[in-house]
CSV table of C-alpha atoms in Angstrom, one decimal:
chain,number,residue,atom,x,y,z
O,1,MET,CA,71.2,73.3,-15.9
O,2,ASN,CA,71.3,72.4,-19.6
O,3,ILE,CA,73.7,70.1,-21.3
O,4,THR,CA,76.1,72.9,-22.3
O,5,ASP,CA,76.2,74.1,-18.7
O,6,LEU,CA,76.9,70.6,-17.4
O,7,ARG,CA,79.6,70.1,-20.0
O,8,ASP,CA,81.3,73.4,-19.0
O,9,ALA,CA,81.0,72.6,-15.3
O,10,ALA,CA,82.3,69.1,-15.6
O,11,PRO,CA,85.5,68.3,-13.7
O,12,TRP,CA,88.4,67.8,-16.2
O,13,ASP,CA,90.4,65.3,-14.3
O,14,ALA,CA,90.4,62.2,-16.5
O,15,ASP,CA,91.5,60.0,-13.7
O,16,ASP,CA,88.3,61.0,-11.8
O,17,ASP,CA,86.2,59.6,-14.7
O,18,LYS,CA,86.8,55.9,-14.0
O,19,LEU,CA,85.4,53.6,-11.4
O,20,ARG,CA,88.3,53.0,-9.0
O,21,GLU,CA,88.8,49.4,-7.9
O,22,GLU,CA,88.8,48.2,-4.6
O,23,CYS,CA,92.1,46.7,-3.5
O,24,GLY,CA,94.1,43.5,-4.0
O,25,ILE,CA,95.2,41.0,-1.4
O,26,PHE,CA,97.8,38.2,-1.4
O,27,GLY,CA,98.8,35.7,1.3
O,28,ILE,CA,101.3,32.8,1.5
O,29,LEU,CA,102.2,30.2,4.1
O,30,GLY,CA,105.1,27.8,3.9
O,31,ALA,CA,107.7,29.5,1.8
O,32,ARG,CA,111.2,30.6,3.0
O,33,ASP,CA,111.0,33.8,0.9
O,34,ALA,CA,107.3,34.5,1.7
O,35,ALA,CA,107.6,38.3,1.7
O,36,ALA,CA,109.4,38.3,-1.7
O,37,ILE,CA,106.8,36.1,-3.2
O,38,THR,CA,104.1,38.3,-1.7
O,39,ALA,CA,105.7,41.4,-3.3
O,40,LEU,CA,105.7,39.7,-6.7
O,41,GLY,CA,102.1,38.6,-6.3
O,42,LEU,CA,101.1,42.2,-5.3
O,43,HIS,CA,102.9,43.5,-8.4
O,44,ALA,CA,100.6,41.3,-10.5
O,45,LEU,CA,97.6,42.9,-8.6
O,46,GLN,CA,98.9,46.5,-8.9
O,47,HIS,CA,95.9,47.4,-11.2
O,48,ARG,CA,93.6,46.9,-8.2
O,49,GLY,CA,95.2,49.6,-6.1
O,50,GLN,CA,98.0,52.0,-6.8
O,51,GLU,CA,98.1,54.4,-3.9
O,52,ALA,CA,99.7,52.4,-1.2
O,53,VAL,CA,101.1,48.9,-0.4
O,54,GLY,CA,101.9,46.9,2.7
O,55,ILE,CA,103.3,43.5,3.7
O,56,THR,CA,103.2,41.8,7.1
O,57,SER,CA,105.2,38.6,7.7
O,58,PHE,CA,105.6,36.1,10.6
O,59,ASP,CA,108.7,34.1,11.5
O,60,GLY,CA,107.0,31.8,14.1
O,61,GLN,CA,107.7,34.2,16.9
O,62,GLU,CA,107.3,37.8,15.8
O,63,PHE,CA,105.2,39.8,13.3
O,64,TYR,CA,107.0,42.3,11.0
O,65,SER,CA,105.3,45.0,8.9
O,66,ARG,CA,106.4,47.4,6.2
O,67,ARG,CA,104.0,49.8,4.5
O,68,GLY,CA,104.4,52.6,2.1
O,69,ILE,CA,102.7,55.1,-0.2
O,70,GLY,CA,103.0,54.4,-3.9
O,71,HIS,CA,103.5,51.3,-6.0
O,72,VAL,CA,104.9,47.9,-5.1
O,73,ALA,CA,108.1,48.4,-7.0
O,74,ALA,CA,108.8,51.7,-5.2
O,75,ASN,CA,108.5,50.1,-1.8
O,76,PHE,CA,109.6,46.5,-2.1
O,77,SER,CA,112.2,46.3,-5.0
O,78,SER,CA,115.2,46.3,-2.8
O,79,GLY,CA,116.6,43.3,-0.9
O,80,SER,CA,117.0,45.5,2.3
O,81,ALA,CA,113.2,46.2,2.3
O,82,LEU,CA,112.3,42.5,2.0
O,83,ALA,CA,115.0,41.6,4.6
O,84,GLU,CA,112.9,43.5,7.1
O,85,LEU,CA,110.1,40.9,6.6
O,86,PRO,CA,111.5,37.4,7.6
O,87,GLY,CA,109.4,34.3,8.0
O,88,MET,CA,107.5,31.6,6.0
O,89,MET,CA,104.2,33.4,6.2
O,90,ALA,CA,103.2,36.7,4.8
O,91,ALA,CA,100.2,38.7,3.6
O,92,GLY,CA,100.1,41.9,1.5
O,93,HIS,CA,97.7,44.5,0.2
O,94,VAL,CA,97.6,47.0,-2.6
O,95,ARG,CA,95.2,49.8,-2.0
O,96,TYR,CA,93.1,52.5,-3.6
O,97,SER,CA,91.5,54.8,-1.1
O,98,THR,CA,88.7,57.3,-1.3
O,99,THR,CA,89.3,61.0,-1.2
O,100,GLY,CA,90.9,62.1,2.0
O,101,GLY,CA,91.7,58.6,3.1
O,102,SER,CA,95.4,58.4,2.1
O,103,GLY,CA,98.0,58.1,4.8
O,104,LEU,CA,100.1,55.4,6.3
O,105,ARG,CA,97.7,54.8,9.2
O,106,ASN,CA,95.2,53.3,6.8
O,107,VAL,CA,97.6,51.2,4.7
O,108,GLN,CA,97.1,47.5,5.2
O,109,PRO,CA,97.6,44.8,6.4
O,110,LEU,CA,96.4,46.3,9.7
O,111,PHE,CA,98.0,44.6,12.8
O,112,ALA,CA,97.0,44.4,16.4
O,113,ASP,CA,98.1,42.4,19.5
O,114,LEU,CA,95.1,40.6,20.8
O,115,ALA,CA,94.8,38.5,24.0
O,116,SER,CA,95.4,35.4,21.8
O,117,GLY,CA,98.4,36.9,20.1
O,118,GLY,CA,99.2,38.9,16.9
O,119,PHE,CA,96.4,39.4,14.4
O,120,ALA,CA,97.0,40.9,10.9
O,121,ILE,CA,94.3,41.5,8.4
O,122,ALA,CA,94.1,42.5,4.7
O,123,HIS,CA,90.7,43.4,3.2
O,124,ASN,CA,89.2,43.8,-0.2
O,125,GLY,CA,85.7,45.2,-0.2
O,126,ASN,CA,83.7,47.5,2.0
O,127,ILE,CA,81.7,47.1,5.2
O,128,SER,CA,78.4,48.9,4.6
O,129,ASN,CA,77.6,49.1,8.4
O,130,ALA,CA,81.1,50.1,9.6
O,131,MET,CA,80.0,53.5,10.9
O,132,HIS,CA,77.1,51.9,12.8
O,133,LEU,CA,79.5,49.3,14.4
O,134,LYS,CA,82.2,51.8,15.1
O,135,ARG,CA,79.8,54.1,16.9
O,136,ASP,CA,78.8,51.2,19.2
O,137,LEU,CA,82.5,50.2,19.8
O,138,VAL,CA,83.6,53.7,20.6
O,139,ARG,CA,80.8,54.1,23.1
O,140,LYS,CA,82.1,50.9,24.8
O,141,GLY,CA,85.6,52.4,25.0
O,142,ALA,CA,87.3,51.2,21.8
O,143,ILE,CA,90.1,53.4,20.5
O,144,PHE,CA,90.6,53.4,16.7
O,145,GLN,CA,94.0,54.1,15.1
O,146,SER,CA,92.7,54.5,11.5
O,147,THR,CA,89.7,55.6,9.6
O,148,SER,CA,89.5,52.3,7.8
O,149,ASP,CA,86.4,50.1,7.9
O,150,THR,CA,88.7,47.1,8.2
O,151,GLU,CA,89.7,48.1,11.7
O,152,VAL,CA,86.1,47.6,12.9
O,153,ILE,CA,86.6,43.8,12.3
O,154,ILE,CA,89.7,43.8,14.5
O,155,HIS,CA,87.8,45.4,17.4
O,156,LEU,CA,84.9,43.0,16.9
O,157,VAL,CA,87.3,40.0,17.1
O,158,ALA,CA,89.0,41.5,20.2
O,159,THR,CA,85.8,42.1,22.1
O,160,SER,CA,84.0,38.8,21.2
O,161,ARG,CA,83.5,36.4,24.2
O,162,TYR,CA,83.9,33.2,22.3
O,163,PRO,CA,86.7,30.9,23.4
O,164,THR,CA,88.7,30.3,20.3
O,165,LEU,CA,90.1,32.9,17.8
O,166,LEU,CA,88.3,31.2,14.9
O,167,ASP,CA,85.0,31.4,16.8
O,168,ARG,CA,85.6,35.0,17.7
O,169,PHE,CA,86.4,35.8,14.0
O,170,VAL,CA,83.2,34.1,12.9
O,171,ASP,CA,81.3,36.0,15.6
O,172,ALA,CA,82.7,39.3,14.3
O,173,LEU,CA,81.8,38.6,10.7
O,174,ARG,CA,78.2,37.8,11.7
O,175,LEU,CA,77.8,41.4,12.7
O,176,VAL,CA,79.3,42.7,9.5
O,177,GLU,CA,77.3,43.8,6.4
O,178,GLY,CA,78.6,44.3,2.9
O,179,ALA,CA,81.5,42.8,0.9
O,180,TYR,CA,84.8,41.4,2.0
O,181,SER,CA,87.5,39.1,0.9
O,182,LEU,CA,89.9,38.7,3.9
O,183,ILE,CA,93.3,37.3,4.5
O,184,CYS,CA,94.2,37.1,8.2
O,185,MET,CA,97.4,36.0,9.9
O,186,THR,CA,97.7,34.8,13.5
O,187,ASN,CA,100.3,33.0,15.6
O,188,HIS,CA,98.8,29.7,14.5
O,189,GLY,CA,98.4,30.2,10.7
O,190,MET,CA,96.3,31.9,8.1
O,191,ILE,CA,92.6,32.3,7.6
O,192,ALA,CA,91.1,33.4,4.2
O,193,CYS,CA,87.4,34.0,3.7
O,194,ARG,CA,84.8,35.7,1.5
O,195,ASP,CA,81.5,37.2,2.4
O,196,PRO,CA,78.4,35.0,2.1
O,197,LEU,CA,77.5,36.4,-1.3
O,198,GLY,CA,81.1,36.2,-2.6
O,199,ILE,CA,80.9,39.8,-3.9
O,200,ARG,CA,84.7,40.3,-4.0
O,201,PRO,CA,86.9,37.6,-5.5
O,202,LEU,CA,89.5,35.3,-3.8
O,203,VAL,CA,91.3,32.3,-5.2
O,204,MET,CA,93.5,29.6,-3.7
O,205,GLY,CA,96.7,28.0,-5.2
O,206,LYS,CA,99.8,26.0,-4.3
O,207,ILE,CA,103.5,25.8,-5.0
O,208,GLY,CA,104.3,22.3,-3.7
O,209,ASP,CA,103.2,22.3,-0.1
O,210,THR,CA,103.0,26.1,0.0
O,211,VAL,CA,99.5,27.5,0.2
O,212,ILE,CA,98.6,30.8,-1.5
O,213,PHE,CA,95.6,33.1,-1.6
O,214,ALA,CA,95.1,36.0,-4.0
O,215,SER,CA,92.4,38.3,-5.4
O,216,GLU,CA,93.0,37.0,-8.9
O,217,THR,CA,94.5,34.0,-10.7
O,218,VAL,CA,97.0,36.2,-12.5
O,219,ALA,CA,98.9,36.6,-9.2
O,220,LEU,CA,99.2,32.8,-9.0
O,221,ASP,CA,100.5,32.7,-12.5
O,222,VAL,CA,103.1,35.3,-11.9
O,223,VAL,CA,104.5,33.6,-8.8
O,224,GLY,CA,104.5,30.1,-10.4
O,225,ALA,CA,101.6,28.7,-8.4
O,226,ALA,CA,99.1,26.1,-9.5
O,227,TYR,CA,95.5,27.3,-9.3
O,228,LEU,CA,93.4,25.0,-7.0
O,229,ARG,CA,90.0,26.7,-6.7
O,230,GLU,CA,88.1,29.7,-5.7
O,231,VAL,CA,87.4,30.3,-2.0
O,232,GLU,CA,83.7,29.8,-2.0
O,233,PRO,CA,81.2,32.5,-1.0
O,234,GLY,CA,80.8,32.3,2.8
O,235,GLU,CA,83.7,29.9,3.2
O,236,LEU,CA,86.6,30.3,5.7
O,237,VAL,CA,89.7,28.4,4.8
O,238,GLN,CA,92.0,27.8,7.8
O,239,VAL,CA,95.7,26.8,7.2
O,240,ASP,CA,97.9,26.0,10.2
O,241,LEU,CA,101.7,26.5,10.3
O,242,ASP,CA,102.2,22.9,9.2
O,243,GLY,CA,100.2,23.5,6.0
O,244,ASN,CA,97.1,21.6,7.1
O,245,VAL,CA,94.0,23.0,5.4
O,246,ARG,CA,90.5,23.0,6.9
O,247,SER,CA,87.3,24.5,5.3
O,248,HIS,CA,84.5,26.0,7.4
O,249,ARG,CA,81.1,27.1,6.2
O,250,PRO,CA,79.6,29.0,9.2
O,251,PHE,CA,77.1,31.1,7.3
O,252,GLY,CA,75.1,28.4,5.6
O,253,GLU,CA,74.3,28.4,1.9
O,254,THR,CA,73.2,31.6,0.2
O,255,PRO,CA,72.9,32.2,-3.6
O,256,ALA,CA,76.2,33.8,-4.7
O,257,ARG,CA,76.2,37.4,-6.1
O,258,PRO,CA,79.8,38.1,-7.3
O,259,CYS,CA,80.5,41.5,-8.7
O,260,ILE,CA,79.8,41.5,-12.4
O,261,PHE,CA,82.0,44.6,-13.0
O,262,GLU,CA,85.0,42.4,-12.3
O,263,HIS,CA,84.4,40.9,-15.8
O,264,VAL,CA,83.8,44.3,-17.4
O,265,TYR,CA,86.8,46.3,-16.0
O,266,PHE,CA,88.4,45.5,-12.7
O,267,SER,CA,90.1,42.1,-13.2
O,268,ARG,CA,93.2,41.7,-15.4
O,269,PRO,CA,92.3,40.2,-18.8
O,270,ASP,CA,94.6,37.3,-18.2
O,271,SER,CA,92.8,36.2,-15.1
O,272,VAL,CA,90.1,33.5,-14.8
O,273,LEU,CA,87.0,34.6,-12.8
O,274,ASN,CA,84.1,32.3,-11.8
O,275,GLY,CA,85.4,29.8,-14.3
O,276,HIS,CA,85.5,32.2,-17.2
O,277,SER,CA,88.4,33.8,-19.0
O,278,VAL,CA,88.1,37.6,-18.3
O,279,TYR,CA,89.5,38.3,-21.7
O,280,GLY,CA,87.0,35.9,-23.3
O,281,VAL,CA,84.1,37.5,-21.5
O,282,ARG,CA,85.1,41.0,-22.6
O,283,LYS,CA,85.3,39.9,-26.2
O,284,ALA,CA,81.9,38.3,-25.8
O,285,ILE,CA,80.5,41.6,-24.4
O,286,GLY,CA,81.8,43.3,-27.5
O,287,ALA,CA,80.1,40.8,-29.8
O,288,GLN,CA,76.9,41.4,-27.9
O,289,LEU,CA,77.3,45.1,-28.5
O,290,ALA,CA,77.7,44.5,-32.2
O,291,ILE,CA,74.5,42.4,-32.3
O,292,GLU,CA,72.5,44.8,-30.2
O,293,SER,CA,73.8,48.1,-31.5
O,294,PRO,CA,75.4,47.9,-35.0
O,295,ALA,CA,76.9,50.9,-36.6
O,296,ASP,CA,77.7,51.9,-40.2
O,297,ALA,CA,81.4,52.6,-39.8
O,298,ASP,CA,84.8,52.1,-41.4
O,299,LEU,CA,86.8,51.2,-38.3
O,300,VAL,CA,86.4,49.9,-34.8
O,301,ILE,CA,88.7,51.7,-32.4
O,302,PRO,CA,89.2,50.9,-28.7
O,303,VAL,CA,89.7,53.5,-26.0
O,304,PRO,CA,92.9,52.0,-24.6
O,305,ASP,CA,93.5,49.9,-22.7
O,306,SER,CA,90.3,48.8,-21.1
O,307,GLY,CA,88.3,48.9,-24.3
O,308,VAL,CA,90.6,46.7,-26.3
O,309,PRO,CA,89.1,43.2,-25.8
O,310,ALA,CA,85.5,44.4,-26.3
O,311,ALA,CA,86.5,46.2,-29.4
O,312,ILE,CA,88.1,43.0,-30.8
O,313,GLY,CA,84.8,41.2,-30.1
O,314,TYR,CA,82.8,44.0,-31.8
O,315,ALA,CA,85.0,44.0,-34.8
O,316,GLN,CA,84.9,40.2,-35.2
O,317,GLN,CA,81.1,40.1,-34.9
O,318,SER,CA,80.4,43.1,-37.1
O,319,GLY,CA,83.1,42.5,-39.8
O,320,ILE,CA,84.3,46.1,-39.4
O,321,PRO,CA,88.2,46.3,-39.2
O,322,PHE,CA,89.8,46.7,-35.8
O,323,GLU,CA,92.5,49.4,-35.7
O,324,LEU,CA,94.4,51.2,-33.0
O,325,GLY,CA,93.1,54.7,-33.7
O,326,ILE,CA,94.2,56.0,-30.3
O,327,ILE,CA,97.7,55.5,-28.9
O,328,ARG,CA,98.1,55.6,-25.2
O,329,SER,CA,101.3,56.7,-23.4
O,330,HIS,CA,102.2,54.3,-20.5
O,331,TYR,CA,104.6,56.7,-19.0
O,332,VAL,CA,102.1,59.3,-17.7
O,333,GLY,CA,101.2,59.7,-14.1
O,334,ARG,CA,98.0,61.0,-12.7
O,335,THR,CA,96.4,63.7,-14.9
O,336,PHE,CA,96.8,67.2,-13.5
O,337,ILE,CA,93.8,69.3,-12.8
O,338,THR,CA,94.5,72.4,-14.8
O,339,PRO,CA,92.4,75.6,-15.2
O,340,SER,CA,92.7,76.6,-18.9
O,341,ASP,CA,91.2,74.9,-21.9
O,342,GLY,CA,94.6,74.7,-23.6
O,343,ALA,CA,96.1,73.0,-20.6
O,344,ARG,CA,93.1,70.7,-20.3
O,345,ASN,CA,93.6,69.5,-23.9
O,346,ALA,CA,97.3,69.1,-23.3
O,347,ASP,CA,96.5,66.8,-20.3
O,348,VAL,CA,94.3,64.6,-22.5
O,349,LYS,CA,97.0,64.3,-25.1
O,350,ARG,CA,99.6,63.4,-22.5
O,351,LYS,CA,97.7,60.2,-22.0
O,352,HIS,CA,96.0,59.6,-25.4
O,353,ASN,CA,96.7,60.8,-28.9
O,354,ALA,CA,94.7,60.2,-32.1
O,355,ASN,CA,96.4,58.2,-34.8
O,356,ARG,CA,95.5,60.9,-37.3
O,357,ALA,CA,96.7,59.2,-40.5
O,358,LEU,CA,94.3,56.3,-39.7
O,359,VAL,CA,91.3,58.2,-38.5
O,360,ALA,CA,91.1,61.1,-40.9
O,361,GLY,CA,88.0,60.9,-43.2
O,362,LYS,CA,86.7,57.7,-41.5
O,363,LYS,CA,83.5,56.8,-39.8
O,364,ILE,CA,84.5,55.2,-36.5
O,365,VAL,CA,83.1,53.2,-33.7
O,366,LEU,CA,84.7,53.9,-30.3
O,367,ILE,CA,84.5,51.1,-27.7
O,368,ASP,CA,85.0,51.8,-24.0
O,369,ASP,CA,84.2,49.8,-20.9
O,370,SER,CA,82.0,52.4,-19.1
O,371,ILE,CA,80.9,56.0,-18.8
O,372,VAL,CA,81.0,57.5,-15.3
O,373,ARG,CA,81.0,61.3,-15.3
O,374,GLY,CA,81.3,61.5,-19.1
O,375,THR,CA,84.2,63.9,-19.2
O,376,THR,CA,86.7,61.4,-20.7
O,377,SER,CA,84.3,60.3,-23.3
O,378,LEU,CA,83.6,63.9,-24.3
O,379,GLN,CA,87.4,64.5,-24.7
O,380,ILE,CA,88.0,61.4,-26.6
O,381,VAL,CA,85.2,62.0,-29.1
O,382,GLN,CA,86.5,65.6,-29.6
O,383,MET,CA,90.0,64.2,-30.2
O,384,MET,CA,88.6,61.9,-32.9
O,385,ARG,CA,86.8,64.9,-34.6
O,386,ASP,CA,90.0,67.0,-34.4
O,387,ALA,CA,91.8,64.2,-36.1
O,388,GLY,CA,89.4,64.3,-39.0
O,389,ALA,CA,86.9,61.5,-38.2
O,390,SER,CA,83.8,62.1,-40.3
O,391,GLU,CA,81.5,60.3,-37.8
O,392,VAL,CA,82.1,59.1,-34.2
O,393,HIS,CA,79.8,56.4,-32.8
O,394,MET,CA,80.4,55.4,-29.1
O,395,ARG,CA,79.6,51.9,-27.9
O,396,ILE,CA,80.0,51.0,-24.2
O,397,ALA,CA,80.7,47.5,-22.9
O,398,SER,CA,78.5,47.7,-19.9
O,399,PRO,CA,75.0,49.0,-19.1
O,400,PRO,CA,74.6,52.6,-18.0
O,401,THR,CA,76.2,53.1,-14.5
O,402,GLU,CA,73.3,54.8,-12.8
O,403,HIS,CA,74.0,53.9,-9.1
O,404,SER,CA,76.9,54.2,-6.6
O,405,CYS,CA,78.7,51.1,-5.3
O,406,PHE,CA,78.9,50.5,-1.6
O,407,TYR,CA,80.9,47.3,-1.8
O,408,GLY,CA,84.5,48.5,-2.2
O,409,VAL,CA,84.5,50.4,-5.5
O,410,ASP,CA,85.1,54.2,-5.3
O,411,THR,CA,82.1,55.4,-7.2
O,412,PRO,CA,81.1,59.1,-7.4
O,413,GLU,CA,77.9,60.0,-5.6
O,414,ARG,CA,74.9,59.3,-7.7
O,415,SER,CA,74.3,63.0,-8.6
O,416,LYS,CA,77.6,63.0,-10.4
O,417,LEU,CA,77.0,59.8,-12.5
O,418,LEU,CA,76.0,60.9,-16.0
O,419,ALA,CA,73.6,58.0,-16.6
O,420,ALA,CA,71.7,59.0,-13.4
O,421,GLN,CA,71.1,62.5,-14.8
O,422,MET,CA,70.3,61.8,-18.5
O,423,ASP,CA,68.8,59.3,-20.8
O,424,VAL,CA,71.0,57.8,-23.6
O,425,ALA,CA,70.1,60.4,-26.2
O,426,ALA,CA,71.0,63.2,-23.8
O,427,MET,CA,74.3,61.5,-22.9
O,428,ALA,CA,75.1,61.2,-26.6
O,429,ASP,CA,74.5,65.0,-26.9
O,430,PHE,CA,76.7,65.6,-23.9
O,431,ILE,CA,79.7,63.7,-25.2
O,432,GLN,CA,79.0,65.0,-28.7
O,433,ALA,CA,78.9,61.6,-30.4
O,434,ASP,CA,76.8,60.9,-33.5
O,435,SER,CA,75.3,57.9,-31.6
O,436,LEU,CA,75.7,56.2,-28.3
O,437,ALA,CA,74.7,52.7,-27.1
O,438,PHE,CA,75.3,50.5,-24.1
O,439,VAL,CA,75.2,46.7,-23.9
O,440,SER,CA,72.0,45.6,-22.4
O,441,ILE,CA,72.0,44.0,-18.9
O,442,ASP,CA,70.8,40.7,-20.4
O,443,GLY,CA,73.5,41.0,-23.1
O,444,LEU,CA,76.1,41.4,-20.3
O,445,TYR,CA,74.7,38.3,-18.6
O,446,ARG,CA,74.9,36.3,-21.8
O,447,ALA,CA,78.5,37.3,-22.2
O,448,VAL,CA,79.3,35.7,-18.8
O,449,GLY,CA,77.5,32.5,-19.7
O,450,GLU,CA,74.0,33.0,-18.5
O,451,GLN,CA,70.9,32.9,-20.7
O,452,GLN,CA,69.7,36.1,-19.2
O,453,ARG,CA,69.5,38.0,-15.9
O,454,ASN,CA,67.4,36.2,-13.3
O,455,LYS,CA,65.2,39.1,-12.2
O,456,ALA,CA,63.9,37.3,-9.1
O,457,CYS,CA,67.4,36.4,-7.9
O,458,PRO,CA,70.2,37.9,-10.0
O,459,GLN,CA,73.2,35.7,-10.5
O,460,TYR,CA,75.7,38.6,-10.0
O,461,CYS,CA,75.8,41.8,-8.0
O,462,ASP,CA,74.9,44.4,-10.6
O,463,ALA,CA,73.7,47.2,-8.3
O,464,CYS,CA,75.7,49.9,-10.1
O,465,PHE,CA,73.5,49.2,-13.1
O,466,SER,CA,70.2,48.0,-11.6
O,467,GLY,CA,70.1,49.7,-8.2
O,468,GLU,CA,69.3,46.4,-6.6
O,469,TYR,CA,71.7,46.1,-3.7
O,470,PRO,CA,72.1,42.5,-2.4
O,471,THR,CA,72.7,43.6,1.3
O,472,ARG,CA,71.4,46.1,3.7
O,473,LEU,CA,73.1,49.5,3.5
O,474,THR,CA,72.9,50.5,7.2
O,475,ASP,CA,75.4,53.4,7.1
O,476,LEU,CA,73.8,54.9,4.0
O,477,GLY,CA,70.4,55.0,5.8
O,478,GLU,CA,71.9,56.5,8.9
O,479,ARG,CA,73.8,59.2,7.0
O,480,GLU,CA,70.5,60.2,5.4
O,481,SER,CA,69.0,60.6,8.9
O,482,PRO,CA,70.2,64.0,10.4
O,483,ALA,CA,69.3,62.8,13.9
O,484,GLN,CA,72.1,60.2,13.8
O,485,LEU,CA,75.5,60.9,15.2
O,486,SER,CA,78.2,59.6,12.9
O,487,PHE,CA,82.0,59.0,13.2
O,488,PRO,CA,84.2,59.3,10.1
O,489,VAL,CA,84.9,55.9,8.7
O,490,GLU,CA,86.6,55.7,5.3
O,491,LYS,CA,85.2,53.5,2.6
O,492,VAL,CA,88.4,51.4,2.1
O,493,ALA,CA,88.7,48.6,-0.3
C-alpha cells in the first residue's frame, strides 16, 4: 500500500488520533465533607479520564458508592448526589477505557466485601499479566463481576493466606506485573501505593490533619491542600482512621522508571511531576526542538491546546514570533465519524479553525505534542494550506511513537502507529508537510533535567519511543501463542 492509499484508508476520527491517558485517582481521609472534596479533586483530574467517574465513601460503619458514565460535573454537581456518600474517608476515580470496555460494571472504585471487611480500590495503570492471573483464579473458582484488570487484585487479596490485610495486599502485588498507582479503602483506613518502578504518578498532601492522595499536584492545589511529597516507587503508605501515617517498602529498592510521556502530554501543565514543573519541561522540549530542528519561518503556531507550551519554548529559542494561528472551540464533544469528505472537513473545523488573516502568505512552524496515526496532523496541515500558508513545517515535541503502551495508556496496536510504518521523510509526505522533525530522545531527556538518556538503565519508561519495556509482558506473549486459552480482560487505566 502506498502513501496515498494509506492516507485515503486512514480513519477520520480525530479523537482516535491521540494517546488516551490512563485514569486519575483521588483519596482523602479525615474530612467531614470527604466526598465533596473528592469530587472537586476529580474535577481537576478530568483530563486523565472523561468516560466515567466514581466515588466510594466510608462513615466508620458502612461503605457507600456512586458511579456514573460521563464527566464529574454531570454526576456529582448536586448536593443530593454527594449526600449519598457520607463519611470522613472517600476515594474516587476518573476513567478512560479501551474500546468495548465502557459500562458501569467497570467504573471504579471497585468494591468487595472480604473476610476482613469492605475493600474498595481505585487504580491508575495497567496489569500486564492480568489475563494470566485471571485464568488461574477462574480455574480455582473465582467469579468476576467486571472485565477490569483491577478486579484481579481484589481476588488476589481475597485468596491470600497471610494473616493481616496489609500482608495479603502485599502478597497480591508481588504476583502483579505492570504499572499501578492504587488507592485502597478498608474498615481500618486507607492504603496508597505505586508499583516498584513508579511508572504511574501519585502524590501526597494535607489539609491540616486531613491526608490526601492524588494522581497529580494540581488536584491538591484545587482542593486547597499543601503538597507533602510523592509516594515513592514501591512504597505503600498506610493511614489509619485516626490519621496516623506509616510507610512500608516491601519490594526493596529498584531504579525508578516513571512514564516520560506524563511530561509530554498526560499531566496538566500546572502540575509538578518528579520535582519539575510540567509547563517548564514542555517549554524546554520546545527549545530543544528549535536547537535540533530549526526552520526558516515567519510564525510559530501551536496545535491547541497540547502544543502551546512547546511552541512558546520553540519561539523563545528561535526568535520566531509565537502566534495563535489555530483557534480551538472548547464547546465541541467527541468528533463524529462521518463518511463524506465534506463532512470530514466540517468535523475538523468544529474543533479547530485557522486564523486566516494571520496565516495567509506566511511560512509557519506547527508545533504538536505527538503523532499517533497521523490523520489529525494531515488535516491540520491541509487547514493551514487552505488558509493561505505558503509553507508548513511540522515539529513534534516527542520522539516518534513507534511502539504500543501496555502500562495504562490506550495506544493503537503497533501496525496503526504511523512511525512504526514509515521513516520521518515518508511521514512528512503522508501529512503533506514541507518538513517534519521530532525532538530526539536525548533532547527529551535534557528537557526533564538529565544530561542524556542512560542507555544501560533509562531514567524513565520511554517504551513507546524505544520499545524497551521495563517489565515482563506476560499477557502479550500469551496472546501471541495460539495454544493459550484466554479470558477477556480489559486494559483499564
